[in-house]
Short mmCIF file of C-alpha atoms in Angstrom, two decimals:
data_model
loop_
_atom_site.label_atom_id
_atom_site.label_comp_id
_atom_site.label_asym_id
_atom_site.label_seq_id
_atom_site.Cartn_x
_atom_site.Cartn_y
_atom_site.Cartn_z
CA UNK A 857 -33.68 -36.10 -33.07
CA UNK A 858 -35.00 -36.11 -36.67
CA UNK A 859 -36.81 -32.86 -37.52
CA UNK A 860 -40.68 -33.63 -38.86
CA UNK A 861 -41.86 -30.47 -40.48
CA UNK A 862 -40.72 -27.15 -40.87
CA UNK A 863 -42.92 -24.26 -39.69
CA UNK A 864 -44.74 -21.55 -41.89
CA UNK A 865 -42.83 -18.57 -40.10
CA UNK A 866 -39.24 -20.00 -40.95
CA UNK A 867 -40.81 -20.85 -44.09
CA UNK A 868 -42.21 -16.94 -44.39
CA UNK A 869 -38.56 -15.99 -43.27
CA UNK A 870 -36.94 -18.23 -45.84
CA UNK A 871 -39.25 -16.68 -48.68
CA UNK A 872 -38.29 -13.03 -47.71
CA UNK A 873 -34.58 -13.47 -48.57
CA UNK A 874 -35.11 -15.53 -51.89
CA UNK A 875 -38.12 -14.79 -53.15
CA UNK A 876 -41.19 -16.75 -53.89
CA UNK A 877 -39.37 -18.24 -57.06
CA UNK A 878 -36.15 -19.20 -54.65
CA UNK A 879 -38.73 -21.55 -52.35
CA UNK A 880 -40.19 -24.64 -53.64
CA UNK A 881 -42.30 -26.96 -51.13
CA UNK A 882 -44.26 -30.17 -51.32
CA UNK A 883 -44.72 -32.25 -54.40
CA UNK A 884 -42.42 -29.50 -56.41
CA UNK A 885 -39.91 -30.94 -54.16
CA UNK A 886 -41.06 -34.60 -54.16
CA UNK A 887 -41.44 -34.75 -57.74
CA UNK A 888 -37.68 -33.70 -58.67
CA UNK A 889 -34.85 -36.46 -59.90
CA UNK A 890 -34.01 -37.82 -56.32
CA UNK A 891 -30.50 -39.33 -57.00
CA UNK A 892 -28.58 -42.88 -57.91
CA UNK A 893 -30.37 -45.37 -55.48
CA UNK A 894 -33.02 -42.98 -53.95
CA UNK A 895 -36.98 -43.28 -54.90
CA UNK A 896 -37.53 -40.08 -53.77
CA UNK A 897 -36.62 -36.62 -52.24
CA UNK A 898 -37.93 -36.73 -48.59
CA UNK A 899 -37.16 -33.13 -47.75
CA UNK A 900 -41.10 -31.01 -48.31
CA UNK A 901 -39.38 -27.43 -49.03
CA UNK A 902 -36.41 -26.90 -51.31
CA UNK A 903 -34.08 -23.21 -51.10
CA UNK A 904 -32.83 -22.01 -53.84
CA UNK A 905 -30.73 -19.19 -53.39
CA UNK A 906 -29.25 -16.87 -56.68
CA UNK A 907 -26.10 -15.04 -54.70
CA UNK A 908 -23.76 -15.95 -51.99
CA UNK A 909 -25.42 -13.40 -49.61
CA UNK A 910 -28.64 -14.79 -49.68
CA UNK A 911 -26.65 -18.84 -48.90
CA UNK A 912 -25.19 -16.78 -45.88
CA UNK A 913 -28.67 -15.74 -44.71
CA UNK A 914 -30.34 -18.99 -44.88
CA UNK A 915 -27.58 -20.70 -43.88
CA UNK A 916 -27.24 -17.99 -40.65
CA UNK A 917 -31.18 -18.86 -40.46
CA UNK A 918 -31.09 -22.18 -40.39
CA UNK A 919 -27.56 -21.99 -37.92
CA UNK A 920 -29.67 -19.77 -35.51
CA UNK A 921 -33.04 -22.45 -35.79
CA UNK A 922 -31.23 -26.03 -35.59
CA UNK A 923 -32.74 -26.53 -39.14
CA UNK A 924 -30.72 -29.28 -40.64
CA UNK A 925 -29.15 -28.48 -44.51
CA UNK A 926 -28.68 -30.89 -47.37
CA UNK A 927 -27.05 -29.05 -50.02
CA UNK A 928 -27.93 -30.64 -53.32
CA UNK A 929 -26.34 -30.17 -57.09
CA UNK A 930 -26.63 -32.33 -60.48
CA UNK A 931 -27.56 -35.26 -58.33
CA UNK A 932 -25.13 -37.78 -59.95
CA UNK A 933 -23.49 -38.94 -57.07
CA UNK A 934 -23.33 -43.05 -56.20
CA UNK A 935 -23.25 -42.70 -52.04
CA UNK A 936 -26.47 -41.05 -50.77
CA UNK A 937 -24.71 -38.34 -49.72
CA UNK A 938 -27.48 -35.75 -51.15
CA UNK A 939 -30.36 -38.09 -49.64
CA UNK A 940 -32.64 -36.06 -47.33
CA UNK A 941 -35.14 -36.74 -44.07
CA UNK A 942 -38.75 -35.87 -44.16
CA UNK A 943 -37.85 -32.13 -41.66
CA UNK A 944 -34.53 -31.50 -44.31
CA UNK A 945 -34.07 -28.47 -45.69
CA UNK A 946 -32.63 -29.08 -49.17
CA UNK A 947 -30.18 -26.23 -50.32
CA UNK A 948 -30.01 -26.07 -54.36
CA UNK A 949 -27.68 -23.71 -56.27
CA UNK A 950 -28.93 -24.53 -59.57
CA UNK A 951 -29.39 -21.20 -59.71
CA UNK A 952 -26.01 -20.19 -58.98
CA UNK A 953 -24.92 -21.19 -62.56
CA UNK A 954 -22.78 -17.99 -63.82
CA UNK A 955 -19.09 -18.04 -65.16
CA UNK A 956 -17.94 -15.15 -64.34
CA UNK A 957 -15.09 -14.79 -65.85
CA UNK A 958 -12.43 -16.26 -68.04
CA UNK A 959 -8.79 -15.00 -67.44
CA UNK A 960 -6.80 -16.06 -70.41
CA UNK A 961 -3.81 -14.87 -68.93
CA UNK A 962 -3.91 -16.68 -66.08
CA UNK A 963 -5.31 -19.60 -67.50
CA UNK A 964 -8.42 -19.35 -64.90
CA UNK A 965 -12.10 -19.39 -64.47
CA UNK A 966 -14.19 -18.01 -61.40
CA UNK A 967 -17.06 -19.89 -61.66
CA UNK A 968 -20.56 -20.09 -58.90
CA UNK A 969 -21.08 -23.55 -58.01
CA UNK A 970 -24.17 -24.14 -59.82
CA UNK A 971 -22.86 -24.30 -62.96
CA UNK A 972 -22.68 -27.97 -64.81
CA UNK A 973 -19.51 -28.94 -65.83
CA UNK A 974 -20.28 -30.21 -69.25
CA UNK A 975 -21.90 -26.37 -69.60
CA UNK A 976 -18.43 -25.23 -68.65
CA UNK A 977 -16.34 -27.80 -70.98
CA UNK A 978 -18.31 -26.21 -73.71
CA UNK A 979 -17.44 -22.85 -72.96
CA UNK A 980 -14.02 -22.84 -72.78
CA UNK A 981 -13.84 -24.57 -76.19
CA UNK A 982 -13.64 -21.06 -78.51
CA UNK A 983 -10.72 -20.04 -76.12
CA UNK A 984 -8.83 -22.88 -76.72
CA UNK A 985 -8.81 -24.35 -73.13
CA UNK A 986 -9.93 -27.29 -71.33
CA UNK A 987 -11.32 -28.11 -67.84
CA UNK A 988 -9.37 -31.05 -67.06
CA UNK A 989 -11.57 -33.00 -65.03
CA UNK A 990 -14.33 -35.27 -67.08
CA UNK A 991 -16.51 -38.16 -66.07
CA UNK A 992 -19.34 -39.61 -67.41
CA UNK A 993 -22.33 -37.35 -65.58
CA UNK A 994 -20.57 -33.88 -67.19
CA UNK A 995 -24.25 -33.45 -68.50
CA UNK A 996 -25.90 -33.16 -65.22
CA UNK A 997 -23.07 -32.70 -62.17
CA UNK A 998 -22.43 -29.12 -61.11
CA UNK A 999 -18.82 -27.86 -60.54
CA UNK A 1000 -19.65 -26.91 -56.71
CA UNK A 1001 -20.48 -30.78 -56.34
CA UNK A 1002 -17.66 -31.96 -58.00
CA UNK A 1003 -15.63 -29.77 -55.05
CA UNK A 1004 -17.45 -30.69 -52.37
CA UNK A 1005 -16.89 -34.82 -53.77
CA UNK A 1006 -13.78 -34.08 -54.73
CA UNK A 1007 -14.18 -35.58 -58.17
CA UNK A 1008 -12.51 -38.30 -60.29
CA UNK A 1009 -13.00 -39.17 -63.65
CA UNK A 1010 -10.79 -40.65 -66.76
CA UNK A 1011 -7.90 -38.01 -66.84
CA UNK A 1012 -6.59 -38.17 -62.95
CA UNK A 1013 -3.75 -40.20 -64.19
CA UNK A 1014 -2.90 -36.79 -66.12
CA UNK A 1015 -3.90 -33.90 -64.26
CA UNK A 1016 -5.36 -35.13 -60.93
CA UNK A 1017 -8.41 -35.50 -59.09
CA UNK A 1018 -10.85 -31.92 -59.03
CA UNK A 1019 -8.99 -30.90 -55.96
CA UNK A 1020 -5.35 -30.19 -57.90
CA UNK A 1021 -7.86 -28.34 -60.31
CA UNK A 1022 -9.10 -25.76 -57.66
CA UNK A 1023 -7.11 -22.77 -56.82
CA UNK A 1024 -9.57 -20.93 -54.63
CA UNK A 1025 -13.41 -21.48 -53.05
CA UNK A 1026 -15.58 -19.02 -51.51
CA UNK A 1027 -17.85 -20.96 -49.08
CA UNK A 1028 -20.14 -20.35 -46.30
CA UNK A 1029 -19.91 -21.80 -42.85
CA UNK A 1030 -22.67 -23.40 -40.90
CA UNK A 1031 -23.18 -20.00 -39.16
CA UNK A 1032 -24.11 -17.81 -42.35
CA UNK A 1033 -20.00 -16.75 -42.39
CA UNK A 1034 -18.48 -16.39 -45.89
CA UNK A 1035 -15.17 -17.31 -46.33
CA UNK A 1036 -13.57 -15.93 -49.32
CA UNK A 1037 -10.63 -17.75 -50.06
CA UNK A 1038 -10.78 -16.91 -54.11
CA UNK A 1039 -6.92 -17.42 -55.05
CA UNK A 1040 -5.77 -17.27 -58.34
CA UNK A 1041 -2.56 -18.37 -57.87
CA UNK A 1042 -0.70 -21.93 -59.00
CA UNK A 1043 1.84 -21.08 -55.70
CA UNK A 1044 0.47 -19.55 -52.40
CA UNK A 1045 2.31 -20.70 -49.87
CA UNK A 1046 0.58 -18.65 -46.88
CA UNK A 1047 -0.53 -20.78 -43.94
CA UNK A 1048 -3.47 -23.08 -44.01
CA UNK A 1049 -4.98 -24.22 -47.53
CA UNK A 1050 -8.56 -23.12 -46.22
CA UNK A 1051 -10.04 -24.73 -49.25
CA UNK A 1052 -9.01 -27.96 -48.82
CA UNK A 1053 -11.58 -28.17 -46.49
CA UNK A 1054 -14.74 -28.12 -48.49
CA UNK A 1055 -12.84 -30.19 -51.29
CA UNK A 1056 -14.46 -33.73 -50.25
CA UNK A 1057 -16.34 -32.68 -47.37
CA UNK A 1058 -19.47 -33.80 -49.17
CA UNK A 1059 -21.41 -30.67 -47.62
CA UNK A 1060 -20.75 -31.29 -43.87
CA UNK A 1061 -18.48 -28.01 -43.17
CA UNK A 1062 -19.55 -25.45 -45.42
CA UNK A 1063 -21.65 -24.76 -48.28
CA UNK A 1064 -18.89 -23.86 -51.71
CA UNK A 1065 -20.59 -21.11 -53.63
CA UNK A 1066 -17.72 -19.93 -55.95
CA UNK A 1067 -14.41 -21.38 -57.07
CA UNK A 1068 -11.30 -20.35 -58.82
CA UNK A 1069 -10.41 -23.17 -61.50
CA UNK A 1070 -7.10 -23.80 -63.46
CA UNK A 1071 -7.43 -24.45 -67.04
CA UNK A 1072 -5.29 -25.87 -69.26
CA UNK A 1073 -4.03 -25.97 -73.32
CA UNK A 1074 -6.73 -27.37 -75.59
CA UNK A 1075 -4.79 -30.44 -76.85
CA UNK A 1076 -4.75 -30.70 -80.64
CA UNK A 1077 -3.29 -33.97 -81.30
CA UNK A 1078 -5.25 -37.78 -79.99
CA UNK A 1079 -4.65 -41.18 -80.46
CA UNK A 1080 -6.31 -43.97 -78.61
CA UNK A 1081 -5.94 -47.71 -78.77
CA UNK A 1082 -7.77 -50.47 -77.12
CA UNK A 1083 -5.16 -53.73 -76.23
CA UNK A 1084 -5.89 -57.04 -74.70
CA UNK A 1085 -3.77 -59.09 -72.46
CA UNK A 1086 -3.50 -62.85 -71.42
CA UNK A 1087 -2.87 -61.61 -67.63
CA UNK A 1088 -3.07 -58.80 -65.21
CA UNK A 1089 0.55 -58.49 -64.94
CA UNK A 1090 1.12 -57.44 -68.60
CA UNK A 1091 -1.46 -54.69 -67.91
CA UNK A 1092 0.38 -53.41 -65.22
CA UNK A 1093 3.62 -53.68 -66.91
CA UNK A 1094 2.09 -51.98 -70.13
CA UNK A 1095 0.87 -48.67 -67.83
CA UNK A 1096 4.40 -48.41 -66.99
CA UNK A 1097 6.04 -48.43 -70.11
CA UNK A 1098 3.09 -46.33 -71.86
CA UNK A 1099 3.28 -43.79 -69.45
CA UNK A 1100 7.26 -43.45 -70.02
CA UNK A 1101 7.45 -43.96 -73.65
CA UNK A 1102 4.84 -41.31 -74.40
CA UNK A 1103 6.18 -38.60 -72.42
CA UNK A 1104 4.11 -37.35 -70.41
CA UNK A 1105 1.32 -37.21 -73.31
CA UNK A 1106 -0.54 -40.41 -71.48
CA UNK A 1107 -4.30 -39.31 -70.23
CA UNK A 1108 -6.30 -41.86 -69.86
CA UNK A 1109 -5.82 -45.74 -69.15
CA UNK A 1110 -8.48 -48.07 -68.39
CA UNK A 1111 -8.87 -51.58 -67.58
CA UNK A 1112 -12.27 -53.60 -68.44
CA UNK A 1113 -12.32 -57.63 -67.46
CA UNK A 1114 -13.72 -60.46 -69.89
CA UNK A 1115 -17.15 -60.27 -68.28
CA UNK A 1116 -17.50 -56.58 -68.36
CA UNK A 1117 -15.83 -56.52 -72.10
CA UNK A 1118 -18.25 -59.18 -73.35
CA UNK A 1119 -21.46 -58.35 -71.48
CA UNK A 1120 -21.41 -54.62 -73.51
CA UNK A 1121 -20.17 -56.54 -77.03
CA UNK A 1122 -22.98 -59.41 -77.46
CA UNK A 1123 -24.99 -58.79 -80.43
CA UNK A 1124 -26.93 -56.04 -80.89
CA UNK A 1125 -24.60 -53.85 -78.50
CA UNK A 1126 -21.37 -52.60 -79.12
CA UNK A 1127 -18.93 -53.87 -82.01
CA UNK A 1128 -15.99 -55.68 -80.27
CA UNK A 1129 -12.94 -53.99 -81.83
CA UNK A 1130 -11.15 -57.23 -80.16
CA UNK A 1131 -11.35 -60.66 -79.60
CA UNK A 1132 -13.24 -61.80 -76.85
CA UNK A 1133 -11.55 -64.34 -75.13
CA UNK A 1134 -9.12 -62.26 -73.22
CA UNK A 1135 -8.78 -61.99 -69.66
CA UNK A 1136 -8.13 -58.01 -69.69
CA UNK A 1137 -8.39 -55.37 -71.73
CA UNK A 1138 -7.00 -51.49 -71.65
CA UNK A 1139 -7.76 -48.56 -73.52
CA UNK A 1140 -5.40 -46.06 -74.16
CA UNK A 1141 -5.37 -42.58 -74.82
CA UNK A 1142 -3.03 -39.86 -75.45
CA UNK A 1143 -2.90 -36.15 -75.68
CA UNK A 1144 -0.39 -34.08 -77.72
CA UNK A 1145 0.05 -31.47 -79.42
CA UNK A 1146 1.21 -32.29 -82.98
CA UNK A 1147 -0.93 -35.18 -84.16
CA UNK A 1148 1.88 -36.90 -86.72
CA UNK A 1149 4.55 -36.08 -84.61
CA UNK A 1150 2.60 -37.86 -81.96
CA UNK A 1151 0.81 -40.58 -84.10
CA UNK A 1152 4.12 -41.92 -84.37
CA UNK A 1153 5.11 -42.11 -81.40
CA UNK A 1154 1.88 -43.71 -80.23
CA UNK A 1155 2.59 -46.25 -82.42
CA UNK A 1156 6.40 -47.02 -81.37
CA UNK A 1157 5.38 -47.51 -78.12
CA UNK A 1158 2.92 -49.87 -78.89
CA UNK A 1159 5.05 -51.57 -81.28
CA UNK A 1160 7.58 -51.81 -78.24
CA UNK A 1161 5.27 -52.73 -75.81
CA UNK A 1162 4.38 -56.01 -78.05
CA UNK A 1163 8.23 -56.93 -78.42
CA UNK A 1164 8.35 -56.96 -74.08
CA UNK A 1165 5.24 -59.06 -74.12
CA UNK A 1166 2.73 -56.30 -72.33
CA UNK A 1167 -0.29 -57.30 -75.28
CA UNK A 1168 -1.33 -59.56 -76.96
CA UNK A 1169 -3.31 -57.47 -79.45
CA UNK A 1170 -4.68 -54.20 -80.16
CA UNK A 1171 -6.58 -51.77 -82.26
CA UNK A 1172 -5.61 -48.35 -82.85
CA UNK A 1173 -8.67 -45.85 -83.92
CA UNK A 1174 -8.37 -44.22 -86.84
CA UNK A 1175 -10.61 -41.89 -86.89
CA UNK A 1176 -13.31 -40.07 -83.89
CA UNK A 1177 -15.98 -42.24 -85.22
CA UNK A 1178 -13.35 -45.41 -84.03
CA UNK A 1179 -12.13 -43.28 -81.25
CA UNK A 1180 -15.72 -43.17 -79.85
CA UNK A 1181 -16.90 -46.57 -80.26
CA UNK A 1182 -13.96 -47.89 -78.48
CA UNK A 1183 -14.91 -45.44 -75.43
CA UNK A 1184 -18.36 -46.34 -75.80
CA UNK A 1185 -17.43 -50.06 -74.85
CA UNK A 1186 -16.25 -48.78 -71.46
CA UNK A 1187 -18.76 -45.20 -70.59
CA UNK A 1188 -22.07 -47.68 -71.60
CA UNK A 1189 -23.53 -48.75 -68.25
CA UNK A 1190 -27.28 -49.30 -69.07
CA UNK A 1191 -26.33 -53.07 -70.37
CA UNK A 1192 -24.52 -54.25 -66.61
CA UNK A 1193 -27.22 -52.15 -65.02
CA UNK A 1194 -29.89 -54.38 -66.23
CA UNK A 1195 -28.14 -57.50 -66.82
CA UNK A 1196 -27.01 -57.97 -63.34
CA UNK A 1197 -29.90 -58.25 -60.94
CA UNK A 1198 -30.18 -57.32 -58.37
CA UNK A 1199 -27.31 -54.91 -59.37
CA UNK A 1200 -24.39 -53.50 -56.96
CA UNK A 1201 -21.77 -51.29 -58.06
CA UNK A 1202 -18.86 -50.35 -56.17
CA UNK A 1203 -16.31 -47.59 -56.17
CA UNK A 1204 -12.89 -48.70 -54.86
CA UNK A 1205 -8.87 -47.84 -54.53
CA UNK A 1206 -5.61 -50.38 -54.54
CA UNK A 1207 -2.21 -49.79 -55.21
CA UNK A 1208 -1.48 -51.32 -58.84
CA UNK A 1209 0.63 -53.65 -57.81
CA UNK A 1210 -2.09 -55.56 -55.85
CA UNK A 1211 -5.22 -55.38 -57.94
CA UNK A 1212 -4.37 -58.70 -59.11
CA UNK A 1213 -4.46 -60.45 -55.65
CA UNK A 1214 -7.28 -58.21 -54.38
CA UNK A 1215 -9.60 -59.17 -57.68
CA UNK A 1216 -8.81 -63.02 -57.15
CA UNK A 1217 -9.71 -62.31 -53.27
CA UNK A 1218 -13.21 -60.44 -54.19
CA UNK A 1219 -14.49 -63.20 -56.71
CA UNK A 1220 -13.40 -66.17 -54.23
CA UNK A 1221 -15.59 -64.84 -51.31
CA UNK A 1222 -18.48 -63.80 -53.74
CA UNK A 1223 -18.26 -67.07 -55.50
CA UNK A 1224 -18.28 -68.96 -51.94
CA UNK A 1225 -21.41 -67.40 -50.94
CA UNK A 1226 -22.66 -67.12 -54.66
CA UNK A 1227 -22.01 -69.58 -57.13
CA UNK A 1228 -24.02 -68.45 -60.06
CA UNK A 1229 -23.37 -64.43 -58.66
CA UNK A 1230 -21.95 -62.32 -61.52
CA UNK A 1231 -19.05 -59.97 -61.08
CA UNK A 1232 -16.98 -57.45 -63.78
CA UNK A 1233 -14.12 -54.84 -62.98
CA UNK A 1234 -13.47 -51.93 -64.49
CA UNK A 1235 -11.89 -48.69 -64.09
CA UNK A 1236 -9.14 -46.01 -64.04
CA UNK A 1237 -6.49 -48.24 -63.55
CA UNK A 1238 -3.75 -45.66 -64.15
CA UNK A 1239 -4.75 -44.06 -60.59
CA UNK A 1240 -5.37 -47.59 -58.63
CA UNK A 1241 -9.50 -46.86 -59.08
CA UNK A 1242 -11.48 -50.74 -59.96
CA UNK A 1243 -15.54 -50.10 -60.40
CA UNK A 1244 -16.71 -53.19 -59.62
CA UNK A 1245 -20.27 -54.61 -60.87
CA UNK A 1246 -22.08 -57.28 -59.07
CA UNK A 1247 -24.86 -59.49 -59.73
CA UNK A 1248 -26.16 -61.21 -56.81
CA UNK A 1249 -28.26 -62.67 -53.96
CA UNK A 1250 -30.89 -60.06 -53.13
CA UNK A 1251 -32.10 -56.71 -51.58
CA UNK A 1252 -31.63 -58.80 -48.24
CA UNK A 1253 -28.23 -59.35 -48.89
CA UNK A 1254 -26.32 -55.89 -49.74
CA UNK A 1255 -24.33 -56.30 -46.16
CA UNK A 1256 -23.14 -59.48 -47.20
CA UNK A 1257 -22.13 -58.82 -50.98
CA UNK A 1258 -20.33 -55.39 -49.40
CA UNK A 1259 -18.19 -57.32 -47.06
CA UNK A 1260 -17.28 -58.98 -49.77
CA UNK A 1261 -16.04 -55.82 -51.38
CA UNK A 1262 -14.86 -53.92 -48.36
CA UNK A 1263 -13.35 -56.89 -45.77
CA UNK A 1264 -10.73 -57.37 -48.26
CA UNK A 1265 -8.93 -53.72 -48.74
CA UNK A 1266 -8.11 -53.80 -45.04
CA UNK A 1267 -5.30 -56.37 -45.99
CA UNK A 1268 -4.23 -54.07 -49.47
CA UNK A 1269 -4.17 -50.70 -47.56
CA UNK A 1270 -7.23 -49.96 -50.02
CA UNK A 1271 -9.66 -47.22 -49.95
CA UNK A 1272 -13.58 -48.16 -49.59
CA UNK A 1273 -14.02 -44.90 -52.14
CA UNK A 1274 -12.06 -44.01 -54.48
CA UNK A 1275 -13.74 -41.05 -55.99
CA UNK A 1276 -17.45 -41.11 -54.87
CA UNK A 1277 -17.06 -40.15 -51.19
CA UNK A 1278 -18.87 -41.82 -47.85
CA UNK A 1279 -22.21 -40.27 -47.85
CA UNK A 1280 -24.62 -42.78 -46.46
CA UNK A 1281 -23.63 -45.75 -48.12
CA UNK A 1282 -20.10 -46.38 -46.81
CA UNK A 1283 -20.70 -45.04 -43.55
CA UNK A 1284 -20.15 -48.15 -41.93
CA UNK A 1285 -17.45 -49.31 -43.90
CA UNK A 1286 -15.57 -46.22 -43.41
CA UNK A 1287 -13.28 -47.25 -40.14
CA UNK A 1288 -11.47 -49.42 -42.88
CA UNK A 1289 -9.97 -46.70 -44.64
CA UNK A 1290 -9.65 -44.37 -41.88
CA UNK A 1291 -7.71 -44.88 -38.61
CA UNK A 1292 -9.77 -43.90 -35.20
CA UNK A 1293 -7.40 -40.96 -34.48
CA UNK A 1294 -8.59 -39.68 -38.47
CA UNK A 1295 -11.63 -40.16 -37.29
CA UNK A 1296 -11.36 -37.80 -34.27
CA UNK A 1297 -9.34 -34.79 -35.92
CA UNK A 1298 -12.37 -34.87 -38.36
CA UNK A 1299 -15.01 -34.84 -36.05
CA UNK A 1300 -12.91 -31.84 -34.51
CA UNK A 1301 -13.02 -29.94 -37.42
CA UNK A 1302 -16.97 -30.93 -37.86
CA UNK A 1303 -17.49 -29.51 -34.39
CA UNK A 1304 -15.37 -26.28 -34.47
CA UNK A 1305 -16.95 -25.44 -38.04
CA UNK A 1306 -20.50 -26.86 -37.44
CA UNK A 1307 -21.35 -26.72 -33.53
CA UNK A 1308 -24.87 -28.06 -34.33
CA UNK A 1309 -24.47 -30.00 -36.33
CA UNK A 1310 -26.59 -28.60 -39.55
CA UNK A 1311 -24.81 -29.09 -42.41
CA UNK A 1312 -25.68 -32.62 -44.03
CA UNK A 1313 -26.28 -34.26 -40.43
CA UNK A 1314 -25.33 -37.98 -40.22
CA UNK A 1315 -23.03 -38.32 -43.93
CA UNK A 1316 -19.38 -39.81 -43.19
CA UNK A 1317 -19.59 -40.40 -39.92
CA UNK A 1318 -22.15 -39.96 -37.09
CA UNK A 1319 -21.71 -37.21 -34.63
CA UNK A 1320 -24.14 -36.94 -31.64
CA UNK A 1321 -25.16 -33.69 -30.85
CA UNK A 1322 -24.60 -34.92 -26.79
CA UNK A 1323 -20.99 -35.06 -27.55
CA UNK A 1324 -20.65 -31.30 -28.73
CA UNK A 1325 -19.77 -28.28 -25.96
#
């Protein structure tokens, strides 16, 4: 049963381990930015913690009470899964925002969660390193959340989604235990991978208060085109041959449809490097290390790519000015935002090979129900990953324009997220990704990790406290 207030003891006991500047309650609470498609924070008292010992007290607090736990970071996330009930306590580690150290050796960072990854990007930037992972809310989403989300971005066709970029996590368990699991090592081959699960868990098994992160060269060479193509199969072919003619140097590939291409170049928005009458277009990137040396070969495998048939133009940028007006084209979001009403965006996965069939699929059901409904794709084609954009029917009608969506990956073997997570708002669409026996290890692991069920109650899946020993 949903929890209505919380009482001034456990509120008294809360304020004795953090501090009167660790607790914030009432319209401090209500008052804060609530998250992507939430009006407002629900939760009255907010815990903000500064080490891992005080997380493990609250947390062993809370355990001990039956006090429900939404932890909560940069709040960028598309799926709810931070959303909180009026007798929530809301667990912040904003606080938590120390790098604590940079191992140039080792080519790591130990980090607390709290910290926000463009924060971190900047940092490494006078030793020469990178943080691979980047996505559009660097500005606001903490590293801890991009763990527990298991976060995407524009460079997973290079280096992987956040979990390849996490070596070790220190978390704490529903309980107030700490589990330490800070490796520093590339290869430990020593039983179970502990940290894999908190990496996507969304906040449901533990709370991630440190991590161990792999960092990489700082690359000092970039080229980035943006190509068109008369149909999707050229863009699939072109992916292929890019990623085999560069050499390993390929980092980013995108994919933006007419409508999504020529909504965010009318006049008065972005300069279309392009024509607009294309079907599809990609951008391109690459990341060397000897920008000439690499220039060319960008070019060659362009030039090649032409002679096989894969475009049917392009632009190259000359220059970071170019380089970032091309990118603009596909990061700007405020346009689609307010030109499709009322506005749906989507977060899916499909192999490569059927994105074609799945698109055509998507836009015949929408267009069935919906004949003046808008719809664009875009996304990280390289890893399979279409953000879809919809404008139609109303409030009344989400259900309806998700089926649309979702009903159709069943037949493609597709994911219903792609790099977002479940949260709230693919609960009930989650069966089509996972099988029922997934279903049940998970809710094993839930159970033997969380016994009451604290941590982020009700996110992924549902799990009735009558069903626990």
């Amino acid at each position: 049963m949903e929890r209505e207030v919380i009482d001034r003891e456990f509120i008294s006991r809360l304020r004795d381990i953090v501090g009167s500047e660790g607790i914030l309650t009432g319209d401090d609470v209500h008052a804060r930015n609530p998250g992507v498609f939430m009006s407002r924070i629900e939760a009255s008292i907010l815990v903000r913690p500064s080490t891992t010992a005080q997380v493990s007290q609250v947390l062993r607090l809370c355990h001990e009470a039956r006090q429900p736990v939404v932890v909560q970071g940069g709040m960028s996330g598309w799926v709810r899964a931070t959303q909180s009930r009026r007798g929530d306590l809301i667990l912040s580690l904003e606080r938590m925002n120390a790098i604590e150290e940079i191992d140039l050796a080792n080519r790591t960072a130990t980090v607390q969660a709290g910290v926000v990854l463009e924060a971190f990007q900047d940092r490494l930037e006078q030793d020469g390193l990178i943080f691979a992972l980047d996505l559009g809310g660097r500005g606001s989403c903490q590293l801890g959340g991009n763990a527990s989300t298991n976060a995407g971005g524009v460079r997973v066709i290079r280096y992987g989604m956040m979990r390849e970029q996490v070596l070790g996590v220190e978390a704490v368990l529903a309980d107030g235990r700490v589990v330490s699991s800070l490796n520093r090592m590339i290869k430990n081959n020593t039983g179970y991978d502990l940290k894999q699960l908190f990496i996507g868990s969304e906040g449901t098994l533990g709370v991630i208060t440190r991590l161990v992160l792999r960092l990489r060269e700082r690359p000092s060479s970039s080229n980035t085109a943006m190509v068109c193509a008369d149909r999707f199969e050229q863009i699939a072919g072109l992916l292929r041959h890019m990623d085999g003619a560069l050499g390993g140097q390929l980092s980013a590939f995108e994919m933006l449809d007419n409508s999504f291409y020529t909504l965010n170049t009318k006049e008065g928005r972005h300069t279309p490097p392009l024509p607009t009458d294309k079907p599809y277009y990609a951008i391109i990137e690459a990341l060397g290390a000897n920008q000439a040396r690499d220039s060319e070969l960008f070019e060659q495998a362009l030039e090649t790519a032409f002679e096989r048939g894969l475009a049917s133009d392009a632009v190259i940028a000359r220059s970071e000015r170019e380089r970032d007006a091309i990118w603009a084209i596909r990061e700007d979001l405020e346009h689609v935002v307010r030109d499709f009403r009322p506005f749906y965006a989507f977060d899916i996965s499909v192999p490569v090979g059927a994105m074609e069939g799945y698109m055509a699929q998507v836009k015949a059901r929408l267009a069935a129900r919906w004949s003046a409904g808008a719809i664009a794709f875009l996304g990280h084609v390289g890893d399979g990953n279409l953000h879809i954009a919809i404008g139609a029917g109303g409030p009344e009608d989400r259900e309806t324009v998700e089926a649309c969506v979702y009903e159709p990956l069943a037949g493609y073997a597709g994911s219903v997220s792609a790099e977002h997570g479940i949260g709230l708002e693919k609960k009930a669409w989650f069966p089509i990704s996972r099988s029922r026996d997934e279903r049940f290890v998970m809710q094993i692991i839930k159970r033997a990790l969380d016994p009451h069920s604290i941590l982020n109650p009700g996110k992924i899946f549902d799990l009735e406290p009558a069903a626990q020993s």
